[in-house]
Coordinates of C-alpha atoms and ligand atoms in Angstrom, one line a residue:
M1 CA -177.0 53.7 150.4
Q2 CA -177.3 50.9 152.9
G3 CA -175.2 47.8 153.4
I4 CA -174.2 45.2 156.0
V5 CA -171.9 46.4 158.8
G6 CA -168.6 44.6 158.4
S7 CA -166.2 46.4 160.7
I8 CA -167.5 49.2 163.0
G9 CA -166.5 52.8 163.0
Y10 CA -167.0 56.1 161.2
G11 CA -165.1 56.9 158.0
C12 CA -165.0 59.8 155.6
G13 CA -162.9 60.6 152.6
N14 CA -162.9 60.7 148.8
A15 CA -163.9 57.6 146.9
V16 CA -161.4 55.6 145.0
V17 CA -163.5 53.2 142.9
K18 CA -162.0 49.9 141.8
R19 CA -163.6 49.2 138.5
D20 CA -162.9 46.4 136.1
R21 CA -159.4 47.5 135.3
N22 CA -159.0 45.5 132.1
I23 CA -159.3 47.7 129.1
T24 CA -159.7 47.0 125.4
P25 CA -157.0 48.8 123.5
P26 CA -157.7 50.3 120.1
K27 CA -156.6 48.4 116.9
Y28 CA -154.8 50.4 114.2
T29 CA -152.3 49.9 111.4
I30 CA -148.6 50.8 111.9
S31 CA -145.9 51.7 109.5
D32 CA -142.8 51.0 111.5
P33 CA -142.7 47.6 113.3
D34 CA -139.2 48.2 114.7
A35 CA -140.4 51.5 116.4
E36 CA -143.4 49.5 117.7
Q37 CA -141.0 46.9 119.1
R38 CA -139.0 49.6 120.9
R39 CA -142.2 51.1 122.3
F40 CA -143.0 47.7 123.8
R41 CA -139.5 47.2 125.3
E42 CA -139.8 50.6 127.0
A43 CA -143.2 49.8 128.5
Q44 CA -141.8 46.4 129.6
K45 CA -138.9 48.1 131.3
T46 CA -141.2 50.5 133.1
C47 CA -143.4 47.7 134.4
D48 CA -140.3 45.7 135.4
L49 CA -138.8 48.7 137.3
R50 CA -142.1 49.4 139.0
M51 CA -142.3 45.8 140.2
T52 CA -138.7 45.9 141.5
A53 CA -139.6 49.0 143.4
L54 CA -142.6 47.3 144.9
I55 CA -140.5 44.3 145.9
E56 CA -137.9 46.6 147.6
K57 CA -140.7 48.2 149.6
L58 CA -141.8 44.9 151.1
D59 CA -141.2 44.2 154.7
D60 CA -138.6 41.6 155.6
G61 CA -140.2 38.1 155.8
N62 CA -143.3 39.0 153.8
D63 CA -142.7 35.8 151.8
Q64 CA -146.2 35.5 150.4
A65 CA -146.1 39.0 148.8
L66 CA -142.6 38.4 147.6
D67 CA -143.7 35.1 145.9
I68 CA -146.6 36.9 144.2
F69 CA -144.5 39.8 142.9
N70 CA -141.7 37.5 141.8
A71 CA -144.2 35.5 139.8
L72 CA -145.6 38.7 138.2
Q73 CA -142.1 40.0 137.4
S74 CA -141.2 36.8 135.7
I75 CA -144.3 37.1 133.4
I76 CA -143.3 40.7 132.6
N77 CA -139.9 39.4 131.4
D78 CA -141.2 36.3 129.7
D79 CA -140.0 36.7 126.1
A80 CA -141.5 33.4 125.0
F81 CA -145.0 34.8 125.8
F82 CA -144.5 38.3 124.5
G83 CA -142.5 36.9 121.5
M84 CA -145.8 35.6 120.1
A85 CA -147.2 39.1 119.9
L86 CA -143.9 40.6 118.7
S87 CA -143.6 38.1 115.9
R88 CA -146.9 39.2 114.5
L89 CA -145.8 42.9 114.1
K90 CA -144.1 42.6 110.7
P91 CA -146.6 40.3 109.0
E92 CA -149.7 42.0 110.3
M93 CA -148.5 45.7 110.7
I94 CA -150.9 46.1 113.7
N95 CA -150.2 48.1 116.9
I96 CA -148.5 46.1 119.7
E97 CA -151.2 46.8 122.4
H98 CA -153.8 45.1 120.3
L99 CA -151.5 42.1 119.6
I100 CA -150.7 41.6 123.3
Y101 CA -154.4 41.9 124.1
D102 CA -155.2 39.3 121.5
E103 CA -152.4 36.8 122.6
C104 CA -153.4 37.3 126.2
N105 CA -157.1 36.5 125.5
K106 CA -156.0 33.3 123.7
I107 CA -153.8 32.0 126.5
V108 CA -156.3 33.0 129.2
A109 CA -159.1 31.2 127.4
Q110 CA -156.9 28.0 127.2
F111 CA -156.0 28.1 130.9
D112 CA -159.5 28.9 131.9
A113 CA -160.8 25.9 130.0
T114 CA -158.8 23.5 132.2
D115 CA -159.9 22.2 135.6
D116 CA -156.5 23.1 137.0
T117 CA -156.8 25.8 139.7
Y118 CA -153.0 26.5 139.4
L119 CA -153.4 27.4 135.7
K120 CA -156.6 29.4 136.3
E121 CA -154.7 31.6 138.8
R122 CA -151.8 32.0 136.4
A123 CA -154.3 33.1 133.8
V124 CA -155.3 35.9 136.2
D125 CA -151.6 36.8 136.7
I126 CA -151.0 36.9 132.9
E127 CA -154.1 39.1 132.5
N128 CA -152.9 41.5 135.1
V129 CA -149.4 41.8 133.6
C130 CA -150.7 42.3 130.1
N131 CA -153.1 44.9 131.3
D132 CA -150.4 46.8 133.0
I133 CA -148.2 46.7 129.9
I134 CA -151.1 47.8 127.7
R135 CA -152.0 50.6 130.1
T136 CA -148.4 51.8 130.1
L137 CA -148.2 51.6 126.3
M138 CA -151.4 53.7 126.2
G139 CA -150.0 56.2 128.7
L140 CA -152.8 55.4 131.2
G141 CA -152.4 55.4 135.0
Q142 CA -151.6 52.3 137.0
D143 CA -153.9 50.1 138.9
F144 CA -155.6 51.9 141.7
T145 CA -154.0 49.9 144.4
E146 CA -150.5 51.0 143.3
V147 CA -151.2 54.7 143.3
D148 CA -150.2 56.7 146.3
H149 CA -153.4 58.6 146.9
E150 CA -153.4 61.9 148.6
G151 CA -155.5 62.5 151.6
D152 CA -158.2 60.3 153.2
I153 CA -159.7 57.7 150.9
I154 CA -162.6 55.3 150.9
I155 CA -162.0 52.2 148.8
V156 CA -165.2 51.2 146.8
A157 CA -165.1 47.9 145.0
D158 CA -167.2 45.0 143.8
D159 CA -165.0 42.8 146.0
L160 CA -161.4 42.9 147.3
S161 CA -159.0 40.0 147.0
P162 CA -156.0 39.5 149.2
A163 CA -153.9 40.4 146.2
D164 CA -155.8 43.7 145.8
T165 CA -155.0 44.7 149.3
L166 CA -151.3 43.9 149.3
N167 CA -150.3 47.1 147.5
M168 CA -152.6 49.5 149.1
K169 CA -151.2 52.4 151.0
K170 CA -153.2 51.4 154.1
S171 CA -152.4 54.5 156.2
A172 CA -154.6 56.6 153.8
I173 CA -157.6 54.3 153.8
R174 CA -160.5 55.5 156.0
G175 CA -163.1 52.9 154.9
F176 CA -164.0 49.9 152.7
I177 CA -167.3 49.6 150.8
T178 CA -167.9 46.5 148.8
E179 CA -170.8 45.2 146.8
K180 CA -170.1 41.6 147.6
G181 CA -169.4 39.9 150.9
G182 CA -171.2 39.0 154.1
A183 CA -170.3 39.8 157.6
T184 CA -167.4 37.4 157.8
S185 CA -165.9 37.8 154.3
H186 CA -162.3 38.4 153.6
T187 CA -162.7 42.2 153.3
V188 CA -164.3 42.3 156.7
I189 CA -161.6 40.2 158.4
L190 CA -158.9 42.4 156.8
A191 CA -160.7 45.6 157.7
K192 CA -161.0 44.5 161.3
A193 CA -157.4 43.6 161.5
L194 CA -156.5 47.1 160.2
S195 CA -159.2 48.7 162.4
I196 CA -160.8 50.3 159.4
P197 CA -164.6 50.6 159.1
A198 CA -166.2 48.4 156.4
I199 CA -169.7 48.2 154.9
V200 CA -170.3 45.2 152.6
G201 CA -173.1 43.9 150.5
V202 CA -173.8 47.5 149.2
K203 CA -175.8 47.0 146.0
G204 CA -174.8 49.3 143.1
A205 CA -171.9 50.9 145.0
V206 CA -169.5 50.7 142.1
S207 CA -171.8 52.2 139.5
L208 CA -173.4 54.8 141.8
I209 CA -170.2 56.2 143.4
S210 CA -167.6 58.0 141.2
D211 CA -163.9 58.5 141.9
G212 CA -163.5 61.6 144.0
D213 CA -167.0 61.6 145.5
F214 CA -167.0 62.7 149.1
I215 CA -168.2 59.8 151.3
L216 CA -169.5 59.6 154.9
M217 CA -169.7 56.0 156.2
D218 CA -171.5 55.1 159.4
A219 CA -170.3 51.6 159.9
F220 CA -172.5 51.2 163.0
N221 CA -175.8 51.2 161.1
G222 CA -174.4 50.5 157.7
T223 CA -175.3 53.8 156.0
I224 CA -173.3 55.6 153.3
K225 CA -173.8 59.2 152.3
V226 CA -172.4 60.4 148.9
N227 CA -171.6 64.1 148.6
P228 CA -173.5 65.1 151.7
G229 CA -174.4 68.7 152.6
I230 CA -172.5 70.9 155.1
S231 CA -174.8 70.3 158.0
E232 CA -174.6 66.5 157.5
I233 CA -170.8 66.7 157.4
Q234 CA -170.7 68.8 160.6
Q235 CA -173.0 66.4 162.4
F236 CA -170.9 63.5 161.3
E237 CA -167.7 65.2 162.5
T238 CA -169.2 65.7 165.9
I239 CA -170.3 62.1 166.3
S240 CA -167.1 60.6 165.0
K241 CA -165.0 62.9 167.2
I242 CA -166.8 61.7 170.3
Y243 CA -166.4 58.1 169.1
G244 CA -162.7 58.7 168.5
E245 CA -162.2 60.0 172.0
K246 CA -164.1 57.0 173.4
Q247 CA -161.9 54.7 171.3
Q248 CA -158.8 56.3 172.8
Q249 CA -160.2 55.7 176.3
Y250 CA -160.9 52.1 175.5
L251 CA -157.4 51.6 174.2
E252 CA -156.0 52.9 177.4
D253 CA -158.2 50.5 179.3
A254 CA -157.4 47.5 177.2
N255 CA -154.7 46.3 179.6
K256 CA -157.0 46.2 182.6
N257 CA -158.9 43.1 183.5
A258 CA -162.4 42.5 182.3
I259 CA -164.3 41.6 185.4
T260 CA -168.1 41.8 185.7
K261 CA -169.7 43.8 188.5
D262 CA -170.3 40.5 190.4
G263 CA -166.7 39.5 190.1
F264 CA -166.4 37.1 187.1
S265 CA -163.3 37.5 185.1
I266 CA -163.4 37.1 181.3
D267 CA -160.3 37.0 179.1
V268 CA -160.5 39.2 176.0
N269 CA -158.0 37.9 173.5
I270 CA -157.1 38.8 169.9
N271 CA -157.5 37.0 166.6
T272 CA -154.6 37.3 164.3
G273 CA -153.4 35.7 161.1
D274 CA -150.8 37.6 159.1
L275 CA -147.3 38.9 159.5
D276 CA -148.4 42.5 160.3
G277 CA -150.7 41.2 163.0
I278 CA -147.8 39.3 164.6
K279 CA -145.4 42.3 164.2
N280 CA -147.9 44.6 165.8
F281 CA -149.0 42.2 168.6
N282 CA -148.9 43.9 172.0
A283 CA -149.6 41.5 174.9
D284 CA -150.2 44.5 177.2
L285 CA -153.3 45.4 175.3
C286 CA -155.1 42.1 175.5
D287 CA -155.2 38.9 177.5
G288 CA -153.6 36.7 174.8
V289 CA -154.2 35.3 171.4
G290 CA -157.4 33.4 171.1
L291 CA -157.0 32.4 167.5
L292 CA -153.9 32.3 165.3
R293 CA -155.1 31.5 161.8
T294 CA -152.1 29.8 160.4
E295 CA -153.2 29.6 156.8
F296 CA -151.2 32.7 155.9
L297 CA -148.0 30.7 156.3
Y298 CA -149.2 28.3 153.5
L299 CA -151.0 30.7 151.1
S300 CA -149.3 32.3 148.1
R301 CA -146.2 30.1 148.3
K302 CA -144.8 27.6 145.9
S303 CA -144.3 24.9 148.4
Y304 CA -145.1 24.0 152.0
P305 CA -143.6 26.2 154.7
D306 CA -141.0 24.1 156.6
E307 CA -140.8 23.4 160.3
E308 CA -138.2 26.1 161.0
L309 CA -140.1 28.9 159.3
Q310 CA -143.3 28.0 161.2
Y311 CA -141.4 27.5 164.5
K312 CA -139.9 31.0 164.1
V313 CA -143.4 32.6 163.7
Y314 CA -145.1 30.7 166.5
K315 CA -142.2 31.2 168.8
E316 CA -142.2 35.0 168.1
L317 CA -145.8 35.2 169.2
A318 CA -145.3 32.9 172.2
V319 CA -142.4 35.1 173.5
K320 CA -144.2 38.4 172.8
A321 CA -147.2 37.1 174.7
K322 CA -145.2 37.1 177.9
G323 CA -146.9 34.1 179.5
K324 CA -150.4 34.9 178.2
E325 CA -152.1 32.2 176.2
V326 CA -151.5 31.8 172.4
I327 CA -154.0 29.4 170.8
V328 CA -152.6 28.2 167.5
R329 CA -155.2 26.7 165.2
T330 CA -153.8 24.0 162.9
L331 CA -154.2 24.4 159.2
D332 CA -157.7 25.3 158.0
I333 CA -157.3 25.1 154.3
G334 CA -159.9 24.2 151.7
G335 CA -163.3 25.8 151.5
D336 CA -162.6 29.3 150.0
K337 CA -158.9 29.0 150.7
Q338 CA -157.1 27.0 148.1
I339 CA -153.4 26.3 147.7
D340 CA -152.0 25.4 144.3
Y341 CA -149.1 23.2 145.4
M342 CA -151.4 21.1 147.6
D343 CA -153.1 19.9 144.5
L344 CA -156.5 19.5 146.1
P345 CA -159.3 18.0 144.0
K346 CA -161.9 20.4 142.5
E347 CA -165.1 20.0 144.4
E348 CA -168.8 20.8 143.9
N349 CA -169.2 21.9 147.5
P350 CA -165.9 23.0 148.9
F351 CA -167.3 24.1 152.3
L352 CA -168.7 20.6 152.7
G353 CA -165.7 18.9 151.3
F354 CA -162.1 18.3 151.9
R355 CA -161.0 21.0 154.3
A356 CA -159.2 21.7 157.5
I357 CA -158.6 18.7 159.8
R358 CA -159.8 16.4 157.1
I359 CA -156.9 17.3 154.9
C360 CA -154.4 17.2 157.8
L361 CA -155.5 13.7 158.8
E362 CA -154.8 12.6 155.3
R363 CA -151.6 14.6 154.7
R364 CA -150.0 13.4 157.9
D365 CA -146.5 14.7 157.0
V366 CA -147.8 18.2 156.5
F367 CA -149.8 18.0 159.7
K368 CA -146.9 16.7 161.7
T369 CA -144.5 19.3 160.5
Q370 CA -146.9 21.9 161.8
L371 CA -147.5 20.1 165.1
R372 CA -143.7 19.8 165.7
A373 CA -143.3 23.6 165.0
I374 CA -146.2 24.4 167.5
L375 CA -144.8 22.0 170.1
R376 CA -141.3 23.5 169.9
A377 CA -142.8 27.0 170.3
S378 CA -144.6 25.8 173.4
A379 CA -141.2 25.7 175.1
H380 CA -141.2 29.5 174.9
G381 CA -144.6 30.4 176.2
N382 CA -148.2 29.5 177.0
V383 CA -149.0 27.9 173.6
K384 CA -152.1 25.8 173.0
I385 CA -153.1 23.6 170.0
M386 CA -156.6 23.9 168.5
F387 CA -158.1 21.7 165.7
P388 CA -160.7 23.2 163.3
M389 CA -163.8 21.6 161.8
I390 CA -164.0 18.6 164.1
V391 CA -167.2 16.5 163.4
N392 CA -166.7 13.4 165.5
L393 CA -164.6 11.8 168.2
E394 CA -162.7 9.7 165.8
E395 CA -161.1 12.8 164.2
L396 CA -160.3 14.2 167.6
R397 CA -158.6 11.0 168.7
L398 CA -156.7 10.7 165.4
A399 CA -155.5 14.3 165.6
K400 CA -154.4 13.7 169.2
I401 CA -152.4 10.6 168.1
C402 CA -150.6 12.8 165.6
V403 CA -149.7 15.2 168.5
E404 CA -148.4 12.3 170.5
E405 CA -146.3 11.1 167.5
A406 CA -144.9 14.6 167.0
K407 CA -144.0 14.7 170.7
Q408 CA -142.3 11.3 170.4
S409 CA -140.2 12.4 167.5
L410 CA -139.2 15.6 169.4
R411 CA -138.3 13.6 172.5
K412 CA -136.0 11.4 170.4
E413 CA -134.3 14.5 169.1
Q414 CA -134.1 15.9 172.5
K415 CA -136.0 19.0 171.4
K416 CA -137.8 21.0 174.1
F417 CA -141.6 21.4 174.3
N418 CA -144.4 21.6 176.9
E419 CA -145.3 17.9 177.7
N420 CA -148.7 19.1 179.0
I421 CA -149.6 21.4 176.1
P422 CA -153.4 21.9 176.2
V423 CA -155.2 20.5 173.1
G424 CA -158.6 21.9 172.3
I425 CA -161.1 22.1 169.4
M426 CA -163.1 24.6 167.5
I427 CA -166.9 24.0 167.8
E428 CA -167.9 25.2 164.3
T429 CA -170.0 22.4 163.0
P430 CA -173.5 21.4 164.1
A431 CA -172.1 17.9 164.7
A432 CA -169.5 19.1 167.2
A433 CA -172.1 21.3 169.0
L434 CA -174.6 18.4 169.3
M435 CA -172.0 16.0 170.6
S436 CA -170.1 18.5 172.6
D437 CA -170.7 16.5 175.8
V438 CA -168.7 13.6 174.3
L439 CA -166.0 15.8 172.8
A440 CA -165.6 17.7 176.1
E441 CA -164.4 14.5 177.8
E442 CA -161.3 14.4 175.5
S443 CA -160.7 18.1 174.9
D444 CA -158.9 20.6 177.1
F445 CA -161.0 23.6 175.9
F446 CA -163.5 24.6 173.3
S447 CA -163.6 27.7 171.1
I448 CA -166.7 28.4 169.2
G449 CA -166.1 29.3 165.6
S450 CA -169.4 31.0 165.0
N451 CA -168.5 32.2 161.5
D452 CA -168.8 28.6 160.3
L453 CA -171.2 27.4 162.9
I454 CA -173.9 29.9 161.8
Q455 CA -173.3 29.0 158.1
Y456 CA -173.6 25.3 158.7
I457 CA -176.6 25.5 161.1
T458 CA -178.6 27.9 158.9
A459 CA -177.3 26.4 155.6
S460 CA -176.4 29.8 154.3
D461 CA -173.0 30.6 152.8
R462 CA -171.2 33.1 155.0
M463 CA -169.7 34.8 151.9
N464 CA -172.9 35.2 150.0
E465 CA -174.8 38.5 150.5
R466 CA -177.9 37.1 148.8
V467 CA -178.5 34.8 151.8
H468 CA -177.2 37.1 154.4
Y469 CA -180.7 37.6 155.8
L470 CA -180.6 34.0 156.9
Y471 CA -177.1 34.0 158.2
D472 CA -178.3 35.3 161.6
S473 CA -176.5 35.0 164.9
C474 CA -179.8 35.5 166.7
N475 CA -181.5 32.6 165.0
L476 CA -182.8 30.6 168.0
S477 CA -181.1 27.4 166.6
V478 CA -177.7 29.1 166.8
L479 CA -178.2 30.4 170.3
R480 CA -179.4 27.0 171.4
A481 CA -176.4 25.3 169.9
I482 CA -174.0 27.7 171.7
R483 CA -175.9 27.2 175.0
T484 CA -175.6 23.4 174.6
V485 CA -171.9 23.7 174.1
A486 CA -171.6 26.0 177.2
L487 CA -173.5 23.6 179.4
N488 CA -171.5 20.6 178.2
A489 CA -168.2 22.4 178.7
E490 CA -169.3 23.4 182.2
A491 CA -170.4 19.9 183.0
S492 CA -167.0 18.5 182.0
G493 CA -165.2 21.4 183.8
I494 CA -163.4 22.7 180.7
Q495 CA -163.2 26.3 179.6
W496 CA -165.0 27.6 176.5
G497 CA -164.6 30.7 174.5
I498 CA -165.7 32.3 171.2
C499 CA -163.3 33.2 168.4
G500 CA -165.9 33.8 165.6
E501 CA -167.2 37.3 164.9
V502 CA -170.1 37.0 167.3
A503 CA -167.5 37.4 170.1
S504 CA -167.6 41.2 169.3
E505 CA -171.2 41.5 168.4
E506 CA -172.0 44.0 171.2
S507 CA -175.6 43.2 171.8
L508 CA -174.8 39.5 172.3
I509 CA -172.1 40.0 174.9
P510 CA -174.5 39.9 177.8
L511 CA -175.7 36.6 176.5
W512 CA -172.2 35.1 176.3
V513 CA -171.6 36.4 179.9
A514 CA -174.8 34.8 181.1
F515 CA -173.9 31.5 179.4
G516 CA -170.6 31.5 181.3
V517 CA -168.1 32.3 178.6
S518 CA -164.5 32.5 179.9
E519 CA -162.8 34.0 176.9
L520 CA -163.8 36.2 173.9
S521 CA -161.4 36.5 171.0
V522 CA -161.8 39.6 168.8
A523 CA -159.9 42.0 166.5
P524 CA -157.2 43.9 168.4
F525 CA -158.9 47.3 168.1
L526 CA -162.1 46.0 169.8
V527 CA -160.5 44.6 172.9
G528 CA -160.9 47.8 175.0
R529 CA -164.5 48.3 174.1
I530 CA -165.5 44.7 174.7
K531 CA -163.7 44.9 178.1
H532 CA -165.6 48.1 178.9
I533 CA -168.9 46.4 178.1
I534 CA -168.1 43.4 180.3
R535 CA -167.2 45.6 183.2
S536 CA -170.7 47.1 183.0
L537 CA -172.5 43.8 183.3
N538 CA -173.7 41.7 186.3
K539 CA -173.6 38.0 185.4
A540 CA -176.1 36.8 188.0
E541 CA -178.7 39.5 187.0
L542 CA -178.2 38.7 183.3
Q543 CA -178.8 35.0 183.9
K544 CA -182.3 35.8 185.1
K545 CA -183.0 38.3 182.4
V546 CA -181.8 36.3 179.3
E547 CA -184.2 33.5 180.1
N548 CA -187.1 35.7 179.2
I549 CA -185.4 37.0 176.1
L550 CA -184.7 33.5 174.9
K551 CA -188.4 32.8 175.0
G552 CA -188.6 34.9 171.9
K553 CA -189.1 32.9 168.7
L554 CA -188.1 35.4 166.0
A555 CA -184.4 36.4 165.6
E556 CA -185.4 40.0 165.5
E557 CA -187.3 39.8 168.8
I558 CA -184.3 38.2 170.5
R559 CA -181.9 40.8 169.1
Q560 CA -184.2 43.6 170.2
G561 CA -184.4 42.1 173.7
L562 CA -180.6 41.8 173.9
T563 CA -180.0 45.2 172.6
E564 CA -182.3 46.7 175.2
L565 CA -180.6 44.7 177.9
L566 CA -177.2 46.0 176.9
E567 CA -178.5 49.6 176.6
G568 CA -179.8 49.3 180.2
N569 CA -176.2 48.6 181.3
F570 CA -174.0 50.4 178.9
N571 CA -173.9 53.4 176.7
Ligands
PEP601 C1 -165.0 30.6 162.6 O1 -165.4 29.8 161.8 O2 -165.8 31.2 163.4 C2 -163.6 30.9 162.7 C3 -163.1 31.7 163.7 O3 -162.8 30.4 161.8 P1 -162.6 31.1 160.3 O4 -163.3 32.4 160.3 O5 -161.1 31.2 160.1 O6 -163.2 30.0 159.4
MG602 MG1 -164.0 28.5 160.8

């Protein structure tokens, strides 16, 4: 099977296939409704205890997961809801699994029929809880994510949601294979953060792979082998062993500077955006944090995170960074990331709608709370502020006024912060790229958000594998846009970096170096390898060579030219 490379690496193990876990229970007549009620109470207790055990296993401060599990536990114990099924036992003399299933379908249909995203998500929670209770009543196993699998496993799924991944025993996972998703989907970002190989967009994976099948994944060229022969396994073991040794070497080199052969230094930072990432952050193994996605602080909660909570997180990172830069991106919500309590309108085109800075400039109180927290953290390290999704100078100016107001309020309260905190923007819209000369005059730095920039330039949804063939980093228009940004940044004397996934697309690194990039921000496990590549390059030589390659008109020609260029320098 073949798919799209999401997160590089080799993985092998036995498949655990996530199928549609909702089952249809049998319907039969019962003779003893009281015994049936007792059976329900036992199953309810089992599910409740299981949830308590999960909550106890959570790391301190994992508030999002705690909120989710608490919500599920309250549904398990909701007697008003299950009372509807129980009250039908005596009059109908039907087994309890079927009655729960029936009541569940009714309420889910009601919630689904509304336009309210909050109710729709609760419908999913109710379905999950009912399913668990039904499975327990039928003596079936739990959801695959809750099972402690033995040995190495490869997760195969249609798609994985953040909730799916919360429970997984991550130390056993050797790979992710999903049918859905493009190169910057949620699964991919998660896989990279965990340094686990991922292949996405694999058609038919869920139906063609069975639980327990032995899988070899080559997440360099996107191939998957199911139940291979001995010689294939041996070959795979040799290649992956060599790769493992190289990885170890890169890891040891990650703390050294990335300087090209002709003496240009490039920072290789990390992208992070969850509690684990912050807990595991090691400033000695990178040059700083190039992108802190702050959405995780807002997702899966019942209300906005307050200033203190945010301050604590930003400060922890600032202190751990030991003087290295920490670029905190302000809230980038909307698009595919929705938050119930924000009560955002339902939109036809969420990626072109109310998202990121647009929301922050309207919900000023939310924005200022975050800005105050970031500013206060700047007293403890080299913190920078970055605004997402800017499309014009007006937005940038308004956002900077908000920073000034937040500073003013802190001054009044005599709270410490860095008066000269750098304020930069993400270049992730064609508008920002095309007017980057103007934006550069009022920004301290640029960071190219290629994940969105490619989707907006090529008009192809980054999450949709159907249009993945168009979502191409080597489309000439994308490279021209990035070059324009580079030239405009240079003309204004500001630094520019890349924090989208193309920062770690190996064949493109020579191009970024030739364009004069000063910072690349990538998943932590890739830092050493990217630095290794940079050290093999000569910027002046590349600048001459890439001109020829960029005369190519087809994306494939350009990619081929760049791949050969890299192979000439680095193996
Ligand atoms: C990007 O768009 O490239 C980016 C880094 O932001 P995100 O992936 O969070 O949208
Ligand atoms: Mg983006």
